mmCIF file of C-alpha atoms in Angstrom:
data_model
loop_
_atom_site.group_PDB
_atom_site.id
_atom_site.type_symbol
_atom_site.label_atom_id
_atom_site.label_comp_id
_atom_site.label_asym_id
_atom_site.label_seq_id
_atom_site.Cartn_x
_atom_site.Cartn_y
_atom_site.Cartn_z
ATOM 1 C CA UNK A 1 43.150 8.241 58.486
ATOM 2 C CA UNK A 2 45.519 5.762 56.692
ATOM 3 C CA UNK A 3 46.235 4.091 59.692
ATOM 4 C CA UNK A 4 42.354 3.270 59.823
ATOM 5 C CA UNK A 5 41.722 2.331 56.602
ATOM 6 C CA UNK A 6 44.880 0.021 56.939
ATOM 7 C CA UNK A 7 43.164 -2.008 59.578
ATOM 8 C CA UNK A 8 40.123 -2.139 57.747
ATOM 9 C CA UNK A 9 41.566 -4.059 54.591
ATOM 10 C CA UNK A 10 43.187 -6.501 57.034
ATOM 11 C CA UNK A 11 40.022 -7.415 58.928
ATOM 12 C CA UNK A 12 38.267 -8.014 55.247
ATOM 13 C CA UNK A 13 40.879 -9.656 53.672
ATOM 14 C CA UNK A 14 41.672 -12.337 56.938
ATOM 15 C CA UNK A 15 37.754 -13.183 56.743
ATOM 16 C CA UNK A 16 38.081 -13.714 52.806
ATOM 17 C CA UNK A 17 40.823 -16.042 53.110
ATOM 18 C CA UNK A 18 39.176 -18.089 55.697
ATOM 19 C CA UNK A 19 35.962 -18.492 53.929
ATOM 20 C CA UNK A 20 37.570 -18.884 50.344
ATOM 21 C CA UNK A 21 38.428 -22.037 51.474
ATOM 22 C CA UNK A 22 35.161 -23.558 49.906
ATOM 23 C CA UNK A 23 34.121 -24.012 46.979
ATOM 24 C CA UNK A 24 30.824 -23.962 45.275
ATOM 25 C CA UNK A 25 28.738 -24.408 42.368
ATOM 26 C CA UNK A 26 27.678 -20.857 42.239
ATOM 27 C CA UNK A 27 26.255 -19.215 38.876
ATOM 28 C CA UNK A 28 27.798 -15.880 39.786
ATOM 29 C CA UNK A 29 31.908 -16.864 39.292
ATOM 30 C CA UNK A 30 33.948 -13.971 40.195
ATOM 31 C CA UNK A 31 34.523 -13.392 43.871
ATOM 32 C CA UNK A 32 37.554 -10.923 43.765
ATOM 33 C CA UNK A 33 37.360 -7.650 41.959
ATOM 34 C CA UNK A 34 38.994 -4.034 41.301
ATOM 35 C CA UNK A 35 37.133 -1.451 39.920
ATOM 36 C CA UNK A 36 39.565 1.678 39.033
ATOM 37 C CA UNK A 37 37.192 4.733 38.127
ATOM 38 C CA UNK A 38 37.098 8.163 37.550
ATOM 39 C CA UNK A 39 34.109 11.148 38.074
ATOM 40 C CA UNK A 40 33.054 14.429 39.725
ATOM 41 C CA UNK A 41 31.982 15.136 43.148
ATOM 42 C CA UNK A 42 29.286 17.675 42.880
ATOM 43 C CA UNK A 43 28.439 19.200 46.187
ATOM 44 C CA UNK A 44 24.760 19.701 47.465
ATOM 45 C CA UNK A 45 25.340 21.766 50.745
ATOM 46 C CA UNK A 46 27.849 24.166 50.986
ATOM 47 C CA UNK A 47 30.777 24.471 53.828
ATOM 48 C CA UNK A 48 31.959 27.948 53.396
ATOM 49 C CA UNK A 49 30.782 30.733 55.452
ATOM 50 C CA UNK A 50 32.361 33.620 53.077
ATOM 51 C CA UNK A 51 34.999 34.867 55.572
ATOM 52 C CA UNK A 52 38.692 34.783 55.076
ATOM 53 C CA UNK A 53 39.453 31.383 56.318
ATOM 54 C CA UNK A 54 37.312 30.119 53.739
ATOM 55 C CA UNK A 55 40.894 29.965 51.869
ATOM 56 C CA UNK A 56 42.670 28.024 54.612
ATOM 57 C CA UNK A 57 40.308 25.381 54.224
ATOM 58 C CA UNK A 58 42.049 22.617 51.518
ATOM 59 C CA UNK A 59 38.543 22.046 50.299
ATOM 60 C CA UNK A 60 36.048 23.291 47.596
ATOM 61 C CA UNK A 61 32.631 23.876 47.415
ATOM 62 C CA UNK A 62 31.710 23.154 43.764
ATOM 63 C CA UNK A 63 32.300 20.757 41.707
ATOM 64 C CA UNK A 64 35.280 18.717 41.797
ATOM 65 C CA UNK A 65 36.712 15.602 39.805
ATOM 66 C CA UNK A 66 37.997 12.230 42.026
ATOM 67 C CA UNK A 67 39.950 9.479 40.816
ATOM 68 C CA UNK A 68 39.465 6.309 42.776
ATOM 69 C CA UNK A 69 42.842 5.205 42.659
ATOM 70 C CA UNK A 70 42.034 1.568 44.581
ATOM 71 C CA UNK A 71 38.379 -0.488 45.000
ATOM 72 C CA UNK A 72 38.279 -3.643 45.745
ATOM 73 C CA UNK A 73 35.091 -6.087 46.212
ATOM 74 C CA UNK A 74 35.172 -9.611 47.203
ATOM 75 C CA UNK A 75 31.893 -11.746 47.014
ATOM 76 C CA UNK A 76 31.633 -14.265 49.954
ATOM 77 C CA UNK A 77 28.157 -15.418 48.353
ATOM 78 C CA UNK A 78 26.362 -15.687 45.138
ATOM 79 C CA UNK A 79 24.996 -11.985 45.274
ATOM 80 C CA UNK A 80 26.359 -10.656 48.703
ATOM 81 C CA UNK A 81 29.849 -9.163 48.836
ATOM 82 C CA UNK A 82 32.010 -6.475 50.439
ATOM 83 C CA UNK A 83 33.891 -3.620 48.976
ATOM 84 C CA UNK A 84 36.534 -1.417 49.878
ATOM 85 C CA UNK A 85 37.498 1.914 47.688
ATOM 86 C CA UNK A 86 39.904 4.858 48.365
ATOM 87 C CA UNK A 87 39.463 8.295 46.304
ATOM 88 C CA UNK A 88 41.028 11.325 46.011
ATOM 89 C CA UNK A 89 39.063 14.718 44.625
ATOM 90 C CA UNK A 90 40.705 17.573 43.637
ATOM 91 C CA UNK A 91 40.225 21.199 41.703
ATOM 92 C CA UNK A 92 42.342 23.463 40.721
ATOM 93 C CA UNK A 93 40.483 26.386 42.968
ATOM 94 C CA UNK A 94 41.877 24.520 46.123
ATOM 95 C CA UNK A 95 45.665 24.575 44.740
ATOM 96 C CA UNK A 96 47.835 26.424 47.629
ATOM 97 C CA UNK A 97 49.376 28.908 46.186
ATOM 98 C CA UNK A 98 45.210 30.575 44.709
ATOM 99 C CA UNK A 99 44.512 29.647 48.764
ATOM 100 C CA UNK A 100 47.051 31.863 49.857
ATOM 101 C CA UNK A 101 46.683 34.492 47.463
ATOM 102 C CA UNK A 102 43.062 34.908 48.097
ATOM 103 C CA UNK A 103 43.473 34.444 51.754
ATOM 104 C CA UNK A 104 45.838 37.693 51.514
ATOM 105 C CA UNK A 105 43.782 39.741 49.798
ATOM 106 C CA UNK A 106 40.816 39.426 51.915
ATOM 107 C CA UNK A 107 43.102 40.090 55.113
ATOM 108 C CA UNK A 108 44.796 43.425 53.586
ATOM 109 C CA UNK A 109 40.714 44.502 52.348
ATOM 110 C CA UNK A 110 40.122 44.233 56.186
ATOM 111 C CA UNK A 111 42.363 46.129 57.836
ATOM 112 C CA UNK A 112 44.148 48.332 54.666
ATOM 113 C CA UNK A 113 42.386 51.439 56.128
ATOM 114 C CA UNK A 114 43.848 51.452 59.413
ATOM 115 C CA UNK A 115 47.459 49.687 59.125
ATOM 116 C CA UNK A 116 50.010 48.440 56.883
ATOM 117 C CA UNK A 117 49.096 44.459 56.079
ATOM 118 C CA UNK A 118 51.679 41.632 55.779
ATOM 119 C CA UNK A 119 49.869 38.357 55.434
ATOM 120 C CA UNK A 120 50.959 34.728 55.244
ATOM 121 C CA UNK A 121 49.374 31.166 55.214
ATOM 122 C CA UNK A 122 50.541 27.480 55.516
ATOM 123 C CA UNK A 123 48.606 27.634 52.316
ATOM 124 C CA UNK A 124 51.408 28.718 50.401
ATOM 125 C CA UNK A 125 53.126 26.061 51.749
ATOM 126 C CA UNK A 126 50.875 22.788 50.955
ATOM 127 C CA UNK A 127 51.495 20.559 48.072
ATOM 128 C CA UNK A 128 48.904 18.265 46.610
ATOM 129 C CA UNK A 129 49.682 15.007 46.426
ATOM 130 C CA UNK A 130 48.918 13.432 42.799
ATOM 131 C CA UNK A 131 47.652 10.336 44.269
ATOM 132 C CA UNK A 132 44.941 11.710 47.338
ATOM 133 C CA UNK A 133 44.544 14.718 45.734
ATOM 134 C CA UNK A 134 43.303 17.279 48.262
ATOM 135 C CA UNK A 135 40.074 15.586 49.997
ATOM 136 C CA UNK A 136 40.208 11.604 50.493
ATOM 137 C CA UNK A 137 37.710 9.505 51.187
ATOM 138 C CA UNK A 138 37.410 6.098 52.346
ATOM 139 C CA UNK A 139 34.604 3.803 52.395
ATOM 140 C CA UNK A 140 33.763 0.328 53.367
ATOM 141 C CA UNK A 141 30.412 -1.449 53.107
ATOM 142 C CA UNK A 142 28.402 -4.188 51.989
ATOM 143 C CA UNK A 143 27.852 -4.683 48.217
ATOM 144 C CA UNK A 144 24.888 -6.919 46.334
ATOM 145 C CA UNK A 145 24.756 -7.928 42.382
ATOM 146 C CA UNK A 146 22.073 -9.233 40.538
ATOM 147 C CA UNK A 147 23.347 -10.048 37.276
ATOM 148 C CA UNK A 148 21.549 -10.963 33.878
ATOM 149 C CA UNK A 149 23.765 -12.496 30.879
ATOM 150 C CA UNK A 150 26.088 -9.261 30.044
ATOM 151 C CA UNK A 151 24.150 -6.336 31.977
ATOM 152 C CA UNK A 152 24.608 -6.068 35.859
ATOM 153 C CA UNK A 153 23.357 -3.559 39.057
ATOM 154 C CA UNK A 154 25.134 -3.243 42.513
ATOM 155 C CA UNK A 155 23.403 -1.574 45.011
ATOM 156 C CA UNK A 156 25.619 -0.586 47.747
ATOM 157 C CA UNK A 157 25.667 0.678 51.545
ATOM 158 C CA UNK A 158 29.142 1.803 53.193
ATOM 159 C CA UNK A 159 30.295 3.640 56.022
ATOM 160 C CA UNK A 160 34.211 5.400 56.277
ATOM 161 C CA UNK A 161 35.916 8.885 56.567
ATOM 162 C CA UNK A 162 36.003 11.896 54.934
ATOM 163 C CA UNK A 163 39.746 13.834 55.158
ATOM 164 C CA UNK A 164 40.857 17.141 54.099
ATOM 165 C CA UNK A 165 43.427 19.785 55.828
ATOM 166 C CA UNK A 166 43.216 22.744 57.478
ATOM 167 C CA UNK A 167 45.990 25.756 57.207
ATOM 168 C CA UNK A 168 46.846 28.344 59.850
ATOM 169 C CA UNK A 169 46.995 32.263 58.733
ATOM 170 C CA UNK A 170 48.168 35.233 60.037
ATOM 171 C CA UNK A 171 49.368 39.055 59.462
ATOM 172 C CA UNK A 172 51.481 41.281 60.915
ATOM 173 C CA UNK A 173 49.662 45.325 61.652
ATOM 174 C CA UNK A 174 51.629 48.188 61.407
ATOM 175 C CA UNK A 175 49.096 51.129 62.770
ATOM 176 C CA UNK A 176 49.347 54.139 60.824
ATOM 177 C CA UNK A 177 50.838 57.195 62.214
ATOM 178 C CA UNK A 178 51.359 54.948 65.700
ATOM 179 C CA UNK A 179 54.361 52.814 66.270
ATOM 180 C CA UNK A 180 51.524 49.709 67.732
ATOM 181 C CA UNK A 181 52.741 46.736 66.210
ATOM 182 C CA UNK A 182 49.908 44.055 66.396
ATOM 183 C CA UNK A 183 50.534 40.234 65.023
ATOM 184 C CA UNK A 184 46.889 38.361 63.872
ATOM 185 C CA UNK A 185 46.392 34.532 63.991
ATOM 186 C CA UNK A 186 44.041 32.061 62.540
ATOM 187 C CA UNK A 187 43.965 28.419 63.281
ATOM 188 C CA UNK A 188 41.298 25.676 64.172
ATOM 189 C CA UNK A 189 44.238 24.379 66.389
ATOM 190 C CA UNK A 190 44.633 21.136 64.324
ATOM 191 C CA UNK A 191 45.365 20.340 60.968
ATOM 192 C CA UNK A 192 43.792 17.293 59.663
ATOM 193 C CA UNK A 193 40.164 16.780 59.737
ATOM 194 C CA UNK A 194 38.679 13.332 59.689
ATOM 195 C CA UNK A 195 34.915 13.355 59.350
ATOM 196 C CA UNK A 196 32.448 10.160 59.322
ATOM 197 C CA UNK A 197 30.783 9.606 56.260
ATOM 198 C CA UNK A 198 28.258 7.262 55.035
ATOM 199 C CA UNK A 199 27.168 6.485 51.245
ATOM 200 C CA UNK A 200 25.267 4.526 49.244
ATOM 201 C CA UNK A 201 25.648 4.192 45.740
ATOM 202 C CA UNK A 202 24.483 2.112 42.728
ATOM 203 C CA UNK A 203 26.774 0.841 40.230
ATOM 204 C CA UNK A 204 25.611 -0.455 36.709
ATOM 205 C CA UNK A 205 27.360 -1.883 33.761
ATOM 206 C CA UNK A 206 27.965 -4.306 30.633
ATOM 207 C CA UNK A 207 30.285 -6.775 30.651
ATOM 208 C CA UNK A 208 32.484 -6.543 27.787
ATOM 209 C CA UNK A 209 34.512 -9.656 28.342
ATOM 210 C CA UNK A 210 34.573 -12.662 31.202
ATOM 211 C CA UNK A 211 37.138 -10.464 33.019
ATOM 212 C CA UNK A 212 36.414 -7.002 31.689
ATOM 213 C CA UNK A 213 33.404 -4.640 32.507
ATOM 214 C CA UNK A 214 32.185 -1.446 32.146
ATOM 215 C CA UNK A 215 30.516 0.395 35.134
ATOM 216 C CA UNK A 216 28.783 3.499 36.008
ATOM 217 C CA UNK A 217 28.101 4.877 39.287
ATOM 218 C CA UNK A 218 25.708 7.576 41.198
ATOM 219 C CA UNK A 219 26.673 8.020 45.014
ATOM 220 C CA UNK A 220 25.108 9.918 47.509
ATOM 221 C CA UNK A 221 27.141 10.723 50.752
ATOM 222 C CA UNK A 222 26.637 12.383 53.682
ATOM 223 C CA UNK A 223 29.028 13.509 56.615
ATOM 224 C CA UNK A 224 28.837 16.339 59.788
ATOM 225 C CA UNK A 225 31.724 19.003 60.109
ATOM 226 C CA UNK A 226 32.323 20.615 63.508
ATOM 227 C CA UNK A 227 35.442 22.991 63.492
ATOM 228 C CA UNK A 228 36.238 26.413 64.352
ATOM 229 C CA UNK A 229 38.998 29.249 63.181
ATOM 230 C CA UNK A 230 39.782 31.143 66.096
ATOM 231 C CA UNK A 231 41.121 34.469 65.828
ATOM 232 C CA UNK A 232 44.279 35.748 68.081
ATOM 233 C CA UNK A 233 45.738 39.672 68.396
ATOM 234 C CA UNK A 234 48.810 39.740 69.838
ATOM 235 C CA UNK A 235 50.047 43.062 70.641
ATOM 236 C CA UNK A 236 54.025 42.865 70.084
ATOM 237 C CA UNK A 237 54.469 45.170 72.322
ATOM 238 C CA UNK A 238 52.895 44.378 75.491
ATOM 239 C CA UNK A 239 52.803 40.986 74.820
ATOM 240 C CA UNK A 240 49.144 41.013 75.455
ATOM 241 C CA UNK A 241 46.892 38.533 73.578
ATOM 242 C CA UNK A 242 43.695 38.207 72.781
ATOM 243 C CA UNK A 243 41.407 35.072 71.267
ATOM 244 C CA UNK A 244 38.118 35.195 70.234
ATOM 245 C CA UNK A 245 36.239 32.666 67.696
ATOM 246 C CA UNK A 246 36.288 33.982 64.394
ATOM 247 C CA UNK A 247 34.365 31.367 62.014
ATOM 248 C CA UNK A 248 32.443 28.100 63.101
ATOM 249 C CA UNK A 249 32.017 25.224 60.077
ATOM 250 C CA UNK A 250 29.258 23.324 62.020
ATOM 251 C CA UNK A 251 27.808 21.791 58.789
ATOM 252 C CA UNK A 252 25.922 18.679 56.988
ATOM 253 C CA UNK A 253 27.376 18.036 53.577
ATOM 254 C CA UNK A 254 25.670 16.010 51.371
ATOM 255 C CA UNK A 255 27.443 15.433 48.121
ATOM 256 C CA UNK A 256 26.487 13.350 44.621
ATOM 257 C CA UNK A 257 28.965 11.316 43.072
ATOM 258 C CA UNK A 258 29.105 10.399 39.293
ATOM 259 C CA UNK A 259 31.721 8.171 37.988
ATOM 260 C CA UNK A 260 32.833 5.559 35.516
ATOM 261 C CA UNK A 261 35.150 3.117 34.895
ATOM 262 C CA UNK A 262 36.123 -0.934 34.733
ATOM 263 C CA UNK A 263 35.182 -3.644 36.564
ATOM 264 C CA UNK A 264 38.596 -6.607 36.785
ATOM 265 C CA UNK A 265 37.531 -10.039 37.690
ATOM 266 C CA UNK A 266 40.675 -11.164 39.272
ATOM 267 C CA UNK A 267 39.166 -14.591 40.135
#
């Protein structure tokens, strides 16, 4: 995904240095700006299907807080301009170590009556990174302002990629009163899942100096999941494995974004 969005920012930024060659006499000054922010992420469809994997899924379905940790906008044109942004979300219900712990106790409620249960997860094993957070997203699009003395509205239109992880699972049977020995295995078969997203958003603010101004913005976004946890029984002592498909995230999530923050006029 990083790789992507790399080759994104170069494409914009070549085209912005070739066209900031001229100059104008336009009324609208700035044409480079970052706008750091901060807001929730408050889901209107829901991804989870209630089954186990639910928890090996490094995502949330309520609410969650983001911190776009990089936008920037640059304005080839009086009122036309094109912005990238990069956010992380996170909440503490998607932290590993709650993953794997609930993950574990749903496996050991499903087969407690008939064996003896020892779970794991790559849950336990993921660390969030402070920056990304959990679920990143990515978005590129075309901006427009219409300004008037200190108050100001972007409307905005942008197309990029929605990231989070997925975790594998397992558990080892022990059949009571036999000596079968059967290993369980969950996976989708690959970790990171990239989904296309689209957005469009309106920001609105003040300007509380020539370089400084405050901003407030309502997103809504859209993207399509398509993965599946398979489920594998391996019996350890024949050797003999079956896989069957276990849970199927074929979804539409539609999400509303509130945030705030500061506009920089960096020239």
């Amino acid at each position: 995904m990083k790789t992507k969005f790399i080759a994104l920012i170069f494409f914009v930024f070549s085209d912005s240095y070739l066209f900031g060659q001229e100059t104008s006499d336009w009324g609208y000054d700035s044409k480079w700006q970052v706008r750091p922010s901060i807001g929730l992420n408050v889901p209107l469809t829901k991804l989870f299907n209630s089954t186990a994997t639910d928890n090996l899924i490094d995502y949330h379905d309520g609410t969650t807080y983001y911190l776009q940790v990089f936008a920037v906008s640059w304005f080839f044109h009086k009122h036309w301009g094109v912005e990238f942004n990069y956010q992380g979300s996170s909440s503490n219900r998607i932290a590993g170590q709650k993953r794997g712990k609930r993950f574990s106790e749903r496996i050991q409620n499903e087969y407690q009556d008939g064996y003896f249960v020892t779970p794991s997860s790559g849950a336990f094993y993921g660390d969030e990174n402070i920056i990304s957070g959990n679920v990143e997203r990515g978005l590129i699009g075309i901006i427009y302002r219409k300004e008037l003395d200190r108050f100001f509205i972007h409307p905005k239109f942008a197309i990029g990629v929605t990231s989070f992880y997925t975790d594998w699972g397992n558990a080892t049977l022990k059949e009571k009163n036999s000596n079968t020995l059967l290993q369980v295995n969950y996976s989708t078969g690959e970790r990171p899942n990239d989904h296309f997203t689209t957005a469009a958003s309106l920001i609105m603010g003040y300007k509380l100096s020539k370089r400084v101004f405050w901003n407030f913005e309502i997103m809504t976004s859209y993207y399509n999941t398509n993965f599946t946890f398979t489920k594998e029984i391996i019996d350890l002592t024949t050797g003999v494995s079956t896989i069957t498909e276990y849970s199927k995230y074929k979804k539409d999530i539609f999400t509303l974004s509130l945030g705030t923050g500061l506009i920089i006029v960096l020239k």
